[in-house]
GROMACS .gro file of C-alpha atoms in nm:
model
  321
    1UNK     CA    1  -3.363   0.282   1.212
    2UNK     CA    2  -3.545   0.120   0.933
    3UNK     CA    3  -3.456  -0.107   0.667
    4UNK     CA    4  -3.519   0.211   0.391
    5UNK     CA    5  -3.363   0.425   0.600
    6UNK     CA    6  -3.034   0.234   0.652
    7UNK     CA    7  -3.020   0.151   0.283
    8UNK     CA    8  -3.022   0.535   0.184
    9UNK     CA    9  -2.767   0.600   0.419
   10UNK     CA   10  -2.575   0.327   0.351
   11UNK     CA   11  -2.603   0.491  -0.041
   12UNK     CA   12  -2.522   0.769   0.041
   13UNK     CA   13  -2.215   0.706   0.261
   14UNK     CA   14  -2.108   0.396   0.206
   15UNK     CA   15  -2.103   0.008   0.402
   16UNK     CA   16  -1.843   0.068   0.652
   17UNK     CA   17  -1.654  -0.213   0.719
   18UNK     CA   18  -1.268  -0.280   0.897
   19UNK     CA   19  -0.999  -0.549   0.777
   20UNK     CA   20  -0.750  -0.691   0.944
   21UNK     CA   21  -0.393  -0.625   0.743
   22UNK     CA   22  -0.194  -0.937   0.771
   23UNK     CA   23   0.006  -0.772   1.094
   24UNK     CA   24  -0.299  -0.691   1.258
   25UNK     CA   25  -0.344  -0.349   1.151
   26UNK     CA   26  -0.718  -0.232   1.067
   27UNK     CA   27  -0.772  -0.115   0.751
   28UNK     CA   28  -1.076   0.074   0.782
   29UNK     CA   29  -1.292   0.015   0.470
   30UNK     CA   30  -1.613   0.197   0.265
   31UNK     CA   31  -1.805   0.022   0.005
   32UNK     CA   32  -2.111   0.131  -0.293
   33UNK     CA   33  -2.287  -0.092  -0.432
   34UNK     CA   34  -2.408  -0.484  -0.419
   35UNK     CA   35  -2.165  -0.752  -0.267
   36UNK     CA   36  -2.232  -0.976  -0.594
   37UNK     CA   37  -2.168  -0.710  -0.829
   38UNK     CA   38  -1.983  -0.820  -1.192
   39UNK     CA   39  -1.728  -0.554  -1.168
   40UNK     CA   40  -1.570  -0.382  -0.889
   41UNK     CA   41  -1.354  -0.061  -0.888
   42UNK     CA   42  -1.065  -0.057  -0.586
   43UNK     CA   43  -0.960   0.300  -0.496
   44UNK     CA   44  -0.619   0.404  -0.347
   45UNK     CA   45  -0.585   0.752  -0.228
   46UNK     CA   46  -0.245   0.926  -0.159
   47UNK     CA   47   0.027   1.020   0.086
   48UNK     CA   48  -0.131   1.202   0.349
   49UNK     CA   49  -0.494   1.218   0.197
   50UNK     CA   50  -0.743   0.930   0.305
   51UNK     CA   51  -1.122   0.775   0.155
   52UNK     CA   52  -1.232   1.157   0.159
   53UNK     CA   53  -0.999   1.274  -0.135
   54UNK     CA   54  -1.228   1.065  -0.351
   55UNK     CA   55  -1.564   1.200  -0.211
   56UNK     CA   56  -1.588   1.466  -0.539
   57UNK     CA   57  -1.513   1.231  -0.799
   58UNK     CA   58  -1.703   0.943  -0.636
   59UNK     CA   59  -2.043   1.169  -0.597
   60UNK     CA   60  -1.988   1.203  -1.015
   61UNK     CA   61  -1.920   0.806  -1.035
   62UNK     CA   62  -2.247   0.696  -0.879
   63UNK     CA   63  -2.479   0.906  -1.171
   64UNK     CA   64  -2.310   0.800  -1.434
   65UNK     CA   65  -2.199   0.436  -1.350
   66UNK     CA   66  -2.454   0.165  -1.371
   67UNK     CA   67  -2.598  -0.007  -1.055
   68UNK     CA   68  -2.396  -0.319  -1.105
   69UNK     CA   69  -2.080  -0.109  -1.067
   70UNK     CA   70  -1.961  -0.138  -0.732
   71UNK     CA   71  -1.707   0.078  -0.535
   72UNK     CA   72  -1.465  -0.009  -0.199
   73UNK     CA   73  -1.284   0.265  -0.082
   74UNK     CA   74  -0.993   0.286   0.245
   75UNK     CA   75  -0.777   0.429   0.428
   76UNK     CA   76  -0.406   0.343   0.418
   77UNK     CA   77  -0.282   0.241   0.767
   78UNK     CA   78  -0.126   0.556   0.960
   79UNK     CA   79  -0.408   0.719   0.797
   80UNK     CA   80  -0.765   0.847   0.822
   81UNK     CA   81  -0.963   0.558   1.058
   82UNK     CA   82  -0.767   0.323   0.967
   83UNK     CA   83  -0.542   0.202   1.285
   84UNK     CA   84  -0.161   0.304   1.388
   85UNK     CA   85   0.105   0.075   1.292
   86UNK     CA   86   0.513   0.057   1.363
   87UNK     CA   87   0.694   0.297   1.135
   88UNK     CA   88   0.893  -0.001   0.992
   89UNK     CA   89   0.578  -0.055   0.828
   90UNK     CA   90   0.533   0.252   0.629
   91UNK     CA   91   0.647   0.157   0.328
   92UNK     CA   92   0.485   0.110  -0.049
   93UNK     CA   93   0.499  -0.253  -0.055
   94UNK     CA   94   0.342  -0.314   0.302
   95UNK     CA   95   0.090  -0.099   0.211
   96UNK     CA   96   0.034  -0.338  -0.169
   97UNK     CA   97  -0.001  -0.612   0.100
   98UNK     CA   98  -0.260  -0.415   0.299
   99UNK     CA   99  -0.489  -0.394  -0.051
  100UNK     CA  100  -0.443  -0.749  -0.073
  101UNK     CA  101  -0.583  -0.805   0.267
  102UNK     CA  102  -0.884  -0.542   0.098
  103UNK     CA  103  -0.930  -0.794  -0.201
  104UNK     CA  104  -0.934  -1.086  -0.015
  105UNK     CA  105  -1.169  -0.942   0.252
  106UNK     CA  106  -1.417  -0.727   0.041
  107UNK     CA  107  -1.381  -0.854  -0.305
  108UNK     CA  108  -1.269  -1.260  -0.302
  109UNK     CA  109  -1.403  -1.345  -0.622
  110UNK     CA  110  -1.481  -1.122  -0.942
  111UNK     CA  111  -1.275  -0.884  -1.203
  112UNK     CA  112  -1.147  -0.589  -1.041
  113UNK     CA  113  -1.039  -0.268  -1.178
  114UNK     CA  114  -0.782  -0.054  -0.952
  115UNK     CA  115  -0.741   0.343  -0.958
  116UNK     CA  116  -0.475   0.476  -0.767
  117UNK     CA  117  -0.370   0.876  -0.708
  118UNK     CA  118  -0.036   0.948  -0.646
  119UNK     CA  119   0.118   0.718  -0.402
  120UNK     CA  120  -0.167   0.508  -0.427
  121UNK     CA  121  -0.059   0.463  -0.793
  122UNK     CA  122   0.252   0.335  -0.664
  123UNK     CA  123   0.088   0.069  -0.427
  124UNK     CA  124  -0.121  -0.054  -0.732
  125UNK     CA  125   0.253  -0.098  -0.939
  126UNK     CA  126   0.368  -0.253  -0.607
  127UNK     CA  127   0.103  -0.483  -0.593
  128UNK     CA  128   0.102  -0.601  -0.945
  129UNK     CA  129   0.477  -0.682  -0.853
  130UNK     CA  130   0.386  -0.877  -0.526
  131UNK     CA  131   0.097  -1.070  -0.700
  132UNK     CA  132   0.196  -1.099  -1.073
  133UNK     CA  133  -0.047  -1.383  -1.072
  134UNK     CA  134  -0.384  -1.171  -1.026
  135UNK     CA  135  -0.314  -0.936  -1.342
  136UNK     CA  136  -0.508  -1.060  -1.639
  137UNK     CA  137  -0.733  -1.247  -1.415
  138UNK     CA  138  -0.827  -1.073  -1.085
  139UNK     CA  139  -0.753  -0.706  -1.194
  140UNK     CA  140  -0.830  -0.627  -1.531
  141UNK     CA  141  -0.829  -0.261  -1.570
  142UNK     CA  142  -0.608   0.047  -1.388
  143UNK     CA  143  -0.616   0.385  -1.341
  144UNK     CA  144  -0.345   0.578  -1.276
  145UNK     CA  145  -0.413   0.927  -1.158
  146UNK     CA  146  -0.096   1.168  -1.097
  147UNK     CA  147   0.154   0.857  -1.073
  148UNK     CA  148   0.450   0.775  -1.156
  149UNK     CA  149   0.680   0.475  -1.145
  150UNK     CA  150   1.003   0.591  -1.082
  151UNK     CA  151   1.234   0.897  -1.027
  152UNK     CA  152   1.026   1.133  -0.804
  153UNK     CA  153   1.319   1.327  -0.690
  154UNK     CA  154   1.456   1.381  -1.036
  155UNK     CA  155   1.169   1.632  -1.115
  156UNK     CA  156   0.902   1.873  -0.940
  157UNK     CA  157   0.923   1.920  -0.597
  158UNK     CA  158   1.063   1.606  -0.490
  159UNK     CA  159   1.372   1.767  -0.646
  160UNK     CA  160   1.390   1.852  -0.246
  161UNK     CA  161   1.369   1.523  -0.113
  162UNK     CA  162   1.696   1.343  -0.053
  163UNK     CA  163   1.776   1.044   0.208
  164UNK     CA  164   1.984   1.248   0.452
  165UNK     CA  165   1.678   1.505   0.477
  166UNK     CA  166   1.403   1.239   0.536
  167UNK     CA  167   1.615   1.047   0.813
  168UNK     CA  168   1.703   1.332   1.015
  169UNK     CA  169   1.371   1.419   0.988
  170UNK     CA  170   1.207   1.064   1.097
  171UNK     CA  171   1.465   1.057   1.352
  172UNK     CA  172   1.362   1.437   1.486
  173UNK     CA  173   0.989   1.301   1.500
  174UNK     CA  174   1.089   0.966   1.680
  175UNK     CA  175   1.276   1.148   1.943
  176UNK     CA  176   1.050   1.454   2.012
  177UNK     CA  177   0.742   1.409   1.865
  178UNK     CA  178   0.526   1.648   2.075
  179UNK     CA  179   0.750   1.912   1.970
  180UNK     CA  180   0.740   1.843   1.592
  181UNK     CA  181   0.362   1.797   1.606
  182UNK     CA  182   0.386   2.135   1.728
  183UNK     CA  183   0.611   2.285   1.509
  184UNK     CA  184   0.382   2.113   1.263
  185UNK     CA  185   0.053   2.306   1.398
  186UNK     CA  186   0.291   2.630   1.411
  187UNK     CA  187   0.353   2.620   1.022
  188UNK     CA  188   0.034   2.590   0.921
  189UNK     CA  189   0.025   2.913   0.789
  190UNK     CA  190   0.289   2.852   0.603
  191UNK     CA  191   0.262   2.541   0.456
  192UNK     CA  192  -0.113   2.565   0.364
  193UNK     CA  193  -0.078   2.818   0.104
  194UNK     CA  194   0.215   2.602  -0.037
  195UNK     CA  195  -0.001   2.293  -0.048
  196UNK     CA  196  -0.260   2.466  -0.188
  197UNK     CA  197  -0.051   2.553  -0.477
  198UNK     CA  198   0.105   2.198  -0.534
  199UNK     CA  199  -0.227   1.993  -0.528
  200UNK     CA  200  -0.458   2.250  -0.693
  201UNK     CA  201  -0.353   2.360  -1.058
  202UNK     CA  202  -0.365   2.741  -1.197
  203UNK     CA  203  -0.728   2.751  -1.262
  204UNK     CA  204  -0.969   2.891  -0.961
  205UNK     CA  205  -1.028   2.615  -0.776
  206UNK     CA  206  -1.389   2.547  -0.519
  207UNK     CA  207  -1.256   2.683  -0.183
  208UNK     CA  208  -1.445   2.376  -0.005
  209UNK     CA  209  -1.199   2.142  -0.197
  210UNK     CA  210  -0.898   2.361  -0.117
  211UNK     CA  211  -1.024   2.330   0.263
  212UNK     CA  212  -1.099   1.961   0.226
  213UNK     CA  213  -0.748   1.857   0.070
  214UNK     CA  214  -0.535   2.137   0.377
  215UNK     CA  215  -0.787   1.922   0.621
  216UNK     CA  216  -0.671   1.560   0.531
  217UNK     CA  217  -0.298   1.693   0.544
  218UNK     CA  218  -0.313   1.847   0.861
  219UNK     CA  219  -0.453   1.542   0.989
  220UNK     CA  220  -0.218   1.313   0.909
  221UNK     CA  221   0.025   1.189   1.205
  222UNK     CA  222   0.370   1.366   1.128
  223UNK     CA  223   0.474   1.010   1.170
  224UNK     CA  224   0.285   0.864   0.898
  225UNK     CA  225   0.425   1.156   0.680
  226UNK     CA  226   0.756   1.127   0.734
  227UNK     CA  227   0.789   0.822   0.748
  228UNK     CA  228   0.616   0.691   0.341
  229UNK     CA  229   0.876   0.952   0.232
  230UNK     CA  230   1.213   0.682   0.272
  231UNK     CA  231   0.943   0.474   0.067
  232UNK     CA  232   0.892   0.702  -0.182
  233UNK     CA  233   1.239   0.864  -0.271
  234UNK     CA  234   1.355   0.511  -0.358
  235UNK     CA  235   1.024   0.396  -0.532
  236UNK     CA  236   1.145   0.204  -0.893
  237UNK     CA  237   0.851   0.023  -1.004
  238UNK     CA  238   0.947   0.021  -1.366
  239UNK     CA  239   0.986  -0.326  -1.451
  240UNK     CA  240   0.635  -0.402  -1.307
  241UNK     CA  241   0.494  -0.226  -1.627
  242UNK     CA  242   0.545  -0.487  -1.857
  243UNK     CA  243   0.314  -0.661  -1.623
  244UNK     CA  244   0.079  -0.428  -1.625
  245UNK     CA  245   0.067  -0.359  -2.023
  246UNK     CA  246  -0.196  -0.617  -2.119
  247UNK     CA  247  -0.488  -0.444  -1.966
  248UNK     CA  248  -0.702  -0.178  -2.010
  249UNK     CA  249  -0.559   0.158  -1.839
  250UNK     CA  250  -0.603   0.528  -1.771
  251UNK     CA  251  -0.312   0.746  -1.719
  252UNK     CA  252  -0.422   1.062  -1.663
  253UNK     CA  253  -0.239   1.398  -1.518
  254UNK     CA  254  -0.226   1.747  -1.483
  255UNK     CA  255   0.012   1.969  -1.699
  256UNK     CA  256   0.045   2.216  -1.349
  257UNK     CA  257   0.132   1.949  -1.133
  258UNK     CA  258   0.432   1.979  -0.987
  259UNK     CA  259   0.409   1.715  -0.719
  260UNK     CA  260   0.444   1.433  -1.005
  261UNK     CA  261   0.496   1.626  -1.338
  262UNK     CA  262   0.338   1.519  -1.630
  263UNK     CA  263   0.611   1.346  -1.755
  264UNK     CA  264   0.605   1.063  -1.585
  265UNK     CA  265   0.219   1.023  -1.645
  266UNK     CA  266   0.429   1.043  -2.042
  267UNK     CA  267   0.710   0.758  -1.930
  268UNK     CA  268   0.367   0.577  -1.737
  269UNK     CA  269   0.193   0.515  -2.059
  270UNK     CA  270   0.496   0.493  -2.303
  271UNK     CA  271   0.498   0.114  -2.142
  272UNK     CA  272   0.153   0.063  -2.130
  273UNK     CA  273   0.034  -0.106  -2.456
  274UNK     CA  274  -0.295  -0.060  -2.424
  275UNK     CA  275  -0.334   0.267  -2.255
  276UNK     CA  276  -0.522   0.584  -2.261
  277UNK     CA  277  -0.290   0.933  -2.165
  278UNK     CA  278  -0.501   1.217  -2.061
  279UNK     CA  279  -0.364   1.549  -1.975
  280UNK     CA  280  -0.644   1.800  -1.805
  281UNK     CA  281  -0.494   2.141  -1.902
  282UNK     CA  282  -0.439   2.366  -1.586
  283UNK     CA  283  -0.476   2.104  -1.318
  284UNK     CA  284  -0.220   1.999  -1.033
  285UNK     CA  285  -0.158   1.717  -0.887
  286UNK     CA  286  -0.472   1.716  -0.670
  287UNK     CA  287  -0.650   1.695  -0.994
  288UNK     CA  288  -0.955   1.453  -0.881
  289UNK     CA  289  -1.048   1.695  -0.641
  290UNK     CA  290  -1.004   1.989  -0.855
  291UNK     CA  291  -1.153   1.872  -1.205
  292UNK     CA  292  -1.359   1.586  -1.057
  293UNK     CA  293  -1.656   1.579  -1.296
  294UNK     CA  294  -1.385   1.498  -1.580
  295UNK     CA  295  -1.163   1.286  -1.444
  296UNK     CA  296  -1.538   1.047  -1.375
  297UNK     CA  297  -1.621   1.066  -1.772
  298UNK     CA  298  -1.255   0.934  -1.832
  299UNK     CA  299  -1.301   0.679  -1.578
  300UNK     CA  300  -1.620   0.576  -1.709
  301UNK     CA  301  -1.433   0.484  -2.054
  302UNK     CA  302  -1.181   0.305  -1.893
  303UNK     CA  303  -1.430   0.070  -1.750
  304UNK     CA  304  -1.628   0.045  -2.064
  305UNK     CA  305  -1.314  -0.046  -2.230
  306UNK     CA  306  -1.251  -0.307  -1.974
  307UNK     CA  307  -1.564  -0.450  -1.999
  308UNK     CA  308  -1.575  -0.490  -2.394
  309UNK     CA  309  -1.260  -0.681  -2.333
  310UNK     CA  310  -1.358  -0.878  -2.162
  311UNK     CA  311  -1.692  -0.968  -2.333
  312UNK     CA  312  -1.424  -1.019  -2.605
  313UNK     CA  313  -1.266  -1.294  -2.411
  314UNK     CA  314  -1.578  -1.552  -2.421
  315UNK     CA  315  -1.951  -1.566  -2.329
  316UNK     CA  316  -1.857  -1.598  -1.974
  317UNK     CA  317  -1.788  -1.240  -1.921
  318UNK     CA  318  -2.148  -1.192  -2.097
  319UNK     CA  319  -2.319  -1.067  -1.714
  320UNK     CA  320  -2.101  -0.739  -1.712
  321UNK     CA  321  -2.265  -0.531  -1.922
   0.00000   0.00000   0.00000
């Protein structure tokens, strides 16, 4: 393969690349854009979605952001390529370790701005938590897409979610797995069109995207899934905002998701000082698949925001522009 060649693929899908969590565990990585780039932009997909979920929104990304903006996208462990680990391990703040083991890896020097959906919001609260010391100086800009930072079982569907229901159901998978996966195959029917209407909102939505989002679901170990859900029921990240409220952020929703309802996108940037709330009329909680092309403009003016700041800080900053 030539050198031309290889570049234009390597545009076009990414420098694939695997990291070592600090257990072991590949993380299997995708990056856009030069090594030596000024500012970098750290994406963290969902439960039970992988690098994919962002293929829409990142196609949008590379026409409108300049050259020098570079991408890394990955895959949580348990999902997509990256590797298997012990179920002990599934939780929200292994996985804010894991996207340290990212930073250090992929991006070891440089400003960094992180965009999370869903539970990848989470991790990013999580990690500002684990390494207080990196906000303000690593990571200098957020996006938090469908997030919240507390209380997921208080409203939407996690209403259904209680501690009793997740155990017996880890416990069901531990003990009999082949027959859960099985079960699991069995109600796809049934589940589909109920995922369908939890991640995509009430306007017509691009079948392809409907497909793509069913896909990464139904791909997901139903060990992985069950598993992030302990995690996630108990999930209080609140006192990490104050953290989190001297930079730049975007905290953007949709009003029909009912995954993570819109109010906690409300609570998310009630404690954000200097943060933009968005709320794309119609759209669910898979709303960076669905309304792609806008959630991109809005993430465009986060990072301009971030980098005026930090031209505001001193002449150093000067190269990102």
């Amino acid at each position: 393969m030539s050198t031309t060649i290889a570049r234009r693929a390597a545009d076009y899908d990414g420098h694939r690349m695997t990291v070592s969590a600090d257990d072991g565990t590949p993380i299997a990585v995708r990056t856009f854009g030069a090594d030596d780039a000024p500012l970098t932009v750290v994406f963290v997909h969902g439960h039970c979605l992988r690098t994919e979920s962002w293929s829409y929104l990142r196609d949008h990304l590379l026409r409108q952001w300049p050259k020098d903006t570079r991408m890394v996208f990955y895959d949580h462990r348990g999902h997509g390529e990256s590797g298997i680990a012990h179920h002990s391990t599934y939780t929200i703040d292994h996985l804010g370790h894991d996207l340290d083991a990212v930073l250090r890896a992929v991006v070891p020097t440089g400003p960094i701005v992180l965009v999370g959906h869903s539970m990848g919001a989470m991790v990013t609260l999580a990690y500002s938590r684990l390494f207080p010391a990196a906000i303000g100086t690593r990571v200098v800009g957020l996006g938090l897409i469908a997030g919240a930072a507390s209380g997921i079982t208080e409203v939407g569907l996690g209403r259904f979610l209680n501690r009793r229901a997740v155990n017996s159901l880890q416990v069901a998978v531990l003990r009999a797995p082949r027959f859960m996966q099985a079960s699991k195959r069995l109600s796809r029917r049934i589940f589909e069109p109920i995922a369908r209407e939890a991640n995509m909102g009430t306007k017509r939505t691009n079948p392809r995207m409907v497909a793509v989002a069913a896909a990464m679901m139904n791909d997901t170990p139903l060990l992985t899934m069950s598993s992030f859900l302990a995690s996630l029921i108990t999930f209080d990240e609140t006192a990490a905002l104050q953290r989190l409220s001297g930079i730049p952020a975007l905290v953007l929703a949709g009003s029909a998701d009912i995954v993570v309802p819109f109010a906690h996108s409300v609570v998310l940037a009630s404690q954000l000082a200097d943060s933009e709330l968005v709320r794309l009329e119609g759209a669910g909680h898979g709303v960076h698949l669905e309304r792609a092309e806008e959630v991109a403009s809005y993430l465009v003016g986060l990072v301009d925001r971030v980098i005026t700041a930090m031209q505001g800080q001193g002449p150093g900053y000067a190269a990102v522009s």
